[in-house]
Short mmCIF file of C-alpha atoms in Angstrom, two decimals:
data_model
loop_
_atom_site.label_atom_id
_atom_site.label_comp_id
_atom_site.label_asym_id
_atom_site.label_seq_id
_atom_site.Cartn_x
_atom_site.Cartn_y
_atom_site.Cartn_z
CA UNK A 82 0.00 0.00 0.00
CA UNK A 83 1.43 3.26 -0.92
CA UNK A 84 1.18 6.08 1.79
CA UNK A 85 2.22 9.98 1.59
CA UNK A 86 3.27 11.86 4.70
CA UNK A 87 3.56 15.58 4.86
CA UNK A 88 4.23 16.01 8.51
CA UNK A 89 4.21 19.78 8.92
CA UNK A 90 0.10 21.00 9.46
CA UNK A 91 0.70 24.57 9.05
CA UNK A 92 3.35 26.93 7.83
CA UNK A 93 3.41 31.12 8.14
CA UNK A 94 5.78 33.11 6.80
CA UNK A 95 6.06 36.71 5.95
CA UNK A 96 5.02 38.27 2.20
CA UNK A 97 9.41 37.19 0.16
CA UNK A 98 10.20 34.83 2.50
CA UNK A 99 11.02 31.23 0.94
CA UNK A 100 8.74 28.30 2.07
CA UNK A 101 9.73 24.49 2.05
CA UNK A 102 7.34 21.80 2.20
CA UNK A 103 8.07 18.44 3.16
CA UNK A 104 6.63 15.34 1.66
CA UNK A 105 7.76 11.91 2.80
CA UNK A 106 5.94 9.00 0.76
CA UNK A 107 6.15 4.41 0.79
CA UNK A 108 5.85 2.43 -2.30
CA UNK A 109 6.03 -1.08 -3.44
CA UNK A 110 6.34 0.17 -6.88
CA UNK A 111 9.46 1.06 -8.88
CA UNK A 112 7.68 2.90 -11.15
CA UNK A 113 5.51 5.76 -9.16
CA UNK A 114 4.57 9.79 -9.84
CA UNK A 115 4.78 12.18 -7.23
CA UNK A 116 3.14 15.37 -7.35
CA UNK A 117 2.01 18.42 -5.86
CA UNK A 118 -1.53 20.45 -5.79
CA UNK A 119 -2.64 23.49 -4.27
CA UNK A 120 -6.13 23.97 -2.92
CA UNK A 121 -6.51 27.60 -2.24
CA UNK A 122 -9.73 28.83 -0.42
CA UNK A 123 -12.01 28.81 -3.39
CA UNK A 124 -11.73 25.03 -3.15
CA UNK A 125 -10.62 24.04 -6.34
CA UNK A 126 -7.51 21.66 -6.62
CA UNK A 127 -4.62 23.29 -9.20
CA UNK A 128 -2.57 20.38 -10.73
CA UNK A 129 1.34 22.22 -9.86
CA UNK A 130 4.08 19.63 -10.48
CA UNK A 131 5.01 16.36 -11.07
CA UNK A 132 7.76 13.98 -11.22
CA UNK A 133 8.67 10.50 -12.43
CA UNK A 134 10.34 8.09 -10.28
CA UNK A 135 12.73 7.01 -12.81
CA UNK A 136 13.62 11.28 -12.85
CA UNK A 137 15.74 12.37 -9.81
CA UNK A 138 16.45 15.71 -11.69
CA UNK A 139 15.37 18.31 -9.51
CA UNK A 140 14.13 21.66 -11.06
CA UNK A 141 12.77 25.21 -11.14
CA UNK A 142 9.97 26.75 -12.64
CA UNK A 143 9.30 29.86 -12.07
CA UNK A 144 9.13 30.79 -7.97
CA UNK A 145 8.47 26.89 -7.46
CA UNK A 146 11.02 24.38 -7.34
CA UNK A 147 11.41 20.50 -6.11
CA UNK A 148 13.83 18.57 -4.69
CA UNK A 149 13.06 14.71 -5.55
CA UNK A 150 15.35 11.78 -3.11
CA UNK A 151 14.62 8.71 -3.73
CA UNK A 152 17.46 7.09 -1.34
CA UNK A 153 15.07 9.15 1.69
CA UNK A 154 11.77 9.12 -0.31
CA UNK A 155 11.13 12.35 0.01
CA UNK A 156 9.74 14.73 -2.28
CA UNK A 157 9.78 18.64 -1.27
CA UNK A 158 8.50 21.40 -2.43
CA UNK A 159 9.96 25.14 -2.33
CA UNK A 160 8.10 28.37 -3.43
CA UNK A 161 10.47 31.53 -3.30
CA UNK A 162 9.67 35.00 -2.82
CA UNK A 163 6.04 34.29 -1.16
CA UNK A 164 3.42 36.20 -2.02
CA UNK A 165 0.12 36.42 -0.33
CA UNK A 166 -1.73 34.76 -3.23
CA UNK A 167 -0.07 31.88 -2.45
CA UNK A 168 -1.57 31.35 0.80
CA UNK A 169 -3.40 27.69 0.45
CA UNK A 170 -3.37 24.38 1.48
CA UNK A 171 -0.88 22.19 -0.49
CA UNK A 172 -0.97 18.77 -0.77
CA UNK A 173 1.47 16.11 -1.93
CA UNK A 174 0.09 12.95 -4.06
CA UNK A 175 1.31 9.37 -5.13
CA UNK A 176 0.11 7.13 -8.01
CA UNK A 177 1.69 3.63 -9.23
CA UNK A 178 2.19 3.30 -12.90
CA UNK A 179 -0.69 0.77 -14.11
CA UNK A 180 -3.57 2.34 -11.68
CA UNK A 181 -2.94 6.36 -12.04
CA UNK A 182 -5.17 6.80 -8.29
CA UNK A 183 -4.04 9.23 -6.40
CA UNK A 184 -2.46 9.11 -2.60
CA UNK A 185 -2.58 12.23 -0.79
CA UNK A 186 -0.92 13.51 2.24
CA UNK A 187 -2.77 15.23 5.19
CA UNK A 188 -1.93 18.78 3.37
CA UNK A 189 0.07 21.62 4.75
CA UNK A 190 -1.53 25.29 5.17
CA UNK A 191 0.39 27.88 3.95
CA UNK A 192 -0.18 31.53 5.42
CA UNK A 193 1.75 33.87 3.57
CA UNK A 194 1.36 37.33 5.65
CA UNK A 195 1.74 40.98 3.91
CA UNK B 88 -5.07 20.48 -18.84
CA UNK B 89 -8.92 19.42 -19.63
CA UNK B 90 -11.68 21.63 -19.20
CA UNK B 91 -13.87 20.19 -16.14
CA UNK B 92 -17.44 21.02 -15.53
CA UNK B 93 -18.74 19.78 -12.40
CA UNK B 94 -22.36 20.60 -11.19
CA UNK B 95 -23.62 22.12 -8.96
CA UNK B 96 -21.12 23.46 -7.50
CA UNK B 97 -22.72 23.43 -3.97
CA UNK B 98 -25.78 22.09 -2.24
CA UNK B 99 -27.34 22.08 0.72
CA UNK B 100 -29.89 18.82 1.38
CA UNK B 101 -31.83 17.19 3.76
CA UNK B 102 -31.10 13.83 5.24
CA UNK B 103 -32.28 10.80 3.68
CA UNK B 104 -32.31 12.47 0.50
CA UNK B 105 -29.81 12.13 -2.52
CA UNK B 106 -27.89 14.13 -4.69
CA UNK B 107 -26.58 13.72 -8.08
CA UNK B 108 -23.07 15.11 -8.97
CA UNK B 109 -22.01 15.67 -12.60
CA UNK B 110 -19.30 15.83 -14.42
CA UNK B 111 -18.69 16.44 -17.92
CA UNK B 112 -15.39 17.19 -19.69
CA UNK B 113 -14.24 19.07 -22.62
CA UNK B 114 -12.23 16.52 -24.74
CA UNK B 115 -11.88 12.89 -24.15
CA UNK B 116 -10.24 11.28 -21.30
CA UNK B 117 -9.05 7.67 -20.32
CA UNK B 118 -9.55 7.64 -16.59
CA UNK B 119 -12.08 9.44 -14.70
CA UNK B 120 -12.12 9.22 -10.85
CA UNK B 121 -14.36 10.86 -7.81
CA UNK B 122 -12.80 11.54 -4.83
CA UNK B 123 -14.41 12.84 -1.18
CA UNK B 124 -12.97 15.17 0.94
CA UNK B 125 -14.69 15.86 4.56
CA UNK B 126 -14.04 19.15 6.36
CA UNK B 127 -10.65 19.65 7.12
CA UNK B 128 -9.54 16.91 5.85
CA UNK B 129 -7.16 15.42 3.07
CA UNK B 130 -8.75 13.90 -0.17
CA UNK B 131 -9.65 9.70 -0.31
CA UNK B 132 -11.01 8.21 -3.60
CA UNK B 133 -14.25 6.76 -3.69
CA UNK B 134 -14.10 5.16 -7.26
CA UNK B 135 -13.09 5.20 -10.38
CA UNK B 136 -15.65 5.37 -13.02
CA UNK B 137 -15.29 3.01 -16.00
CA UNK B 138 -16.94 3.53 -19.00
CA UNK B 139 -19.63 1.53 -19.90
CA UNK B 140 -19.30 -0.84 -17.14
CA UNK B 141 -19.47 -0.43 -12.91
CA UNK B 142 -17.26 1.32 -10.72
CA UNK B 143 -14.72 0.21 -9.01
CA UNK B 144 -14.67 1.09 -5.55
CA UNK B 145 -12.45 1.77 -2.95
CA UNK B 146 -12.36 0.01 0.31
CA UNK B 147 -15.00 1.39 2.64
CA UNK B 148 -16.91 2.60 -0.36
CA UNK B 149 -20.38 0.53 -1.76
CA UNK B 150 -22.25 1.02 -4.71
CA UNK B 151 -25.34 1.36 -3.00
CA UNK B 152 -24.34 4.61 -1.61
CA UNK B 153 -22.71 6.05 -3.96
CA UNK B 154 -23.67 5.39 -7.64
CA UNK B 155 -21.71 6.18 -10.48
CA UNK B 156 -21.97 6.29 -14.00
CA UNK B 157 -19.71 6.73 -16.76
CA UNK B 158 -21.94 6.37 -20.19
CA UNK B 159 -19.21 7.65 -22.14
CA UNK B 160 -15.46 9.15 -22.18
CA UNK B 161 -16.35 12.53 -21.50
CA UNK B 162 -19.16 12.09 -19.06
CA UNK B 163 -19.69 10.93 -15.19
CA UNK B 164 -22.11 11.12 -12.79
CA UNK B 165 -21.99 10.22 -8.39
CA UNK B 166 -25.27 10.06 -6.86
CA UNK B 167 -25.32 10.56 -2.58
CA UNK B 168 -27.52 8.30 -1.68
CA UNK B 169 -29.70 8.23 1.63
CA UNK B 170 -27.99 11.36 2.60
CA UNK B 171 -26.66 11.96 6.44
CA UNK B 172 -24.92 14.76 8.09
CA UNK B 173 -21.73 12.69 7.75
CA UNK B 174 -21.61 12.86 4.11
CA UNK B 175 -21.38 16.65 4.25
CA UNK B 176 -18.00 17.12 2.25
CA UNK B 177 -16.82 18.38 -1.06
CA UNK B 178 -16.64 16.09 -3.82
CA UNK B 179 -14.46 15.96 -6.71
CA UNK B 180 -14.41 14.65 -10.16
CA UNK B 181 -10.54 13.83 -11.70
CA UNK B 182 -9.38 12.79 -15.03
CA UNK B 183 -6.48 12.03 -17.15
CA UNK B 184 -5.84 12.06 -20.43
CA UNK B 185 -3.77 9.63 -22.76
CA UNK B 186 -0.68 9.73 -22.61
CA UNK B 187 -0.58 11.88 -19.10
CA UNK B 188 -0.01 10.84 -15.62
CA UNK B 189 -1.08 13.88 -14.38
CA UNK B 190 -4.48 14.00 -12.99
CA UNK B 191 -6.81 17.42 -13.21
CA UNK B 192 -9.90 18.08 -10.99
CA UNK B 193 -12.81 19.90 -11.61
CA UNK B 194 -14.44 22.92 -8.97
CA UNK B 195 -15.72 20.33 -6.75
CA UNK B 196 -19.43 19.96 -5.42
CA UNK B 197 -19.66 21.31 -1.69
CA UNK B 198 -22.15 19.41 -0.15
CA UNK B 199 -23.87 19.89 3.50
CA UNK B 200 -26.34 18.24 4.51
CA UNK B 201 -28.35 19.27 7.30
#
């Protein structure tokens, strides 16, 4: 069974301040996604990243970047230079190659303060 | 991304009634899923919706409760059944398209019921 962790509940920071979100995640699989969404108030779930497990590269785009380990299983998640629109609750997911459902962690509120 | 529709977007009900959530997208799609998510919580899948044939459910899910159809690729529907306080949550619909491992959600239905 496949299981995501994000162990921090809530995160505030103040409006350019950099914000890292953990993500800690068990598979059987070799072949798994990882990914992150952001639910802001309105509700609706926004699709922001995703990574293969056979990629370890880790990347930026834009303010948001990801650092993928698979020797710790961890998957984190840093937006730079805050802003208050980015206040939300973000949540990490899993799927196994073959089924494509989705595994999410508890989610992690981010308050981003002006 | 695909264009979701989901309707209505929120409800209010009385108990022991039911409520049928749609969900119709813009372009064809392989997998179509609906997942709950109660207040405060994170997001569990209920089901995903094959076309043309039943559901398949997740564990702690039934079919009598929670009906689904999926008559064709771009179209699904969850029914509430025999509605309680307890089912107050927001529902989503998710799909992927070919090719993608990347699943998008549509607004989500928030559902009390009082």
């Amino acid at each position: 069974a496949q299981k995501v962790t994000q162990a921090q509940t809530e995160i505030s920071v103040v409006e350019k301040e950099d914000v890292t979100l953990d993500c800690v995640y068990e598979t059987r699989d070799t072949t798994y996604y990882l990914f992150w969404y952001k639910q802001p108030p309105s509700g609706e779930l926004v699709f922001l990243i995703r990574r293969n497990s056979f990629d370890e590269q880790n990347e930026i785009s834009g303010r948001y970047s990801w650092n993928f380990q698979k020797s710790t299983s961890s998957f984190n998640f840093t937006i730079t230079a805050s802003q208050v629109v980015d206040s939300a609750v973000y949540f990490c997911a899993l799927s196994e190659a073959g089924d494509y459902k989705l595994s999410f962690g508890a989610g992690t509120t981010v308050t981003v303060r002006a | 991304s695909a264009v979701i529709s989901q309707k209505p977007s929120r409800d209010i009900c009385q108990r022991g009634t039911s409520l049928t959530i749609q969900c119709q997208v813009d372009s064809q799609v392989t997998m179509m899923f609906w997942y709950r998510q109660q207040p405060g919580q994170s997001l569990t899948l209920i089901a995903t919706a094959n076309q043309g044939s039943e559901a398949t459910y997740e564990s702690g899910f039934v079919i009598d409760k929670f009906p689904i159809s999926r008559p064709n690729l771009t179209f699904s529907t969850l029914t509430v059944s025999n509605m309680s306080p307890e089912d107050s949550s927001i529902y989503l619909c998710s799909v992927l398209r070919r090719g993608n491992t990347e699943a998008f959600f549509g607004q989500g239905t928030r559902l009390t019921v009082v």
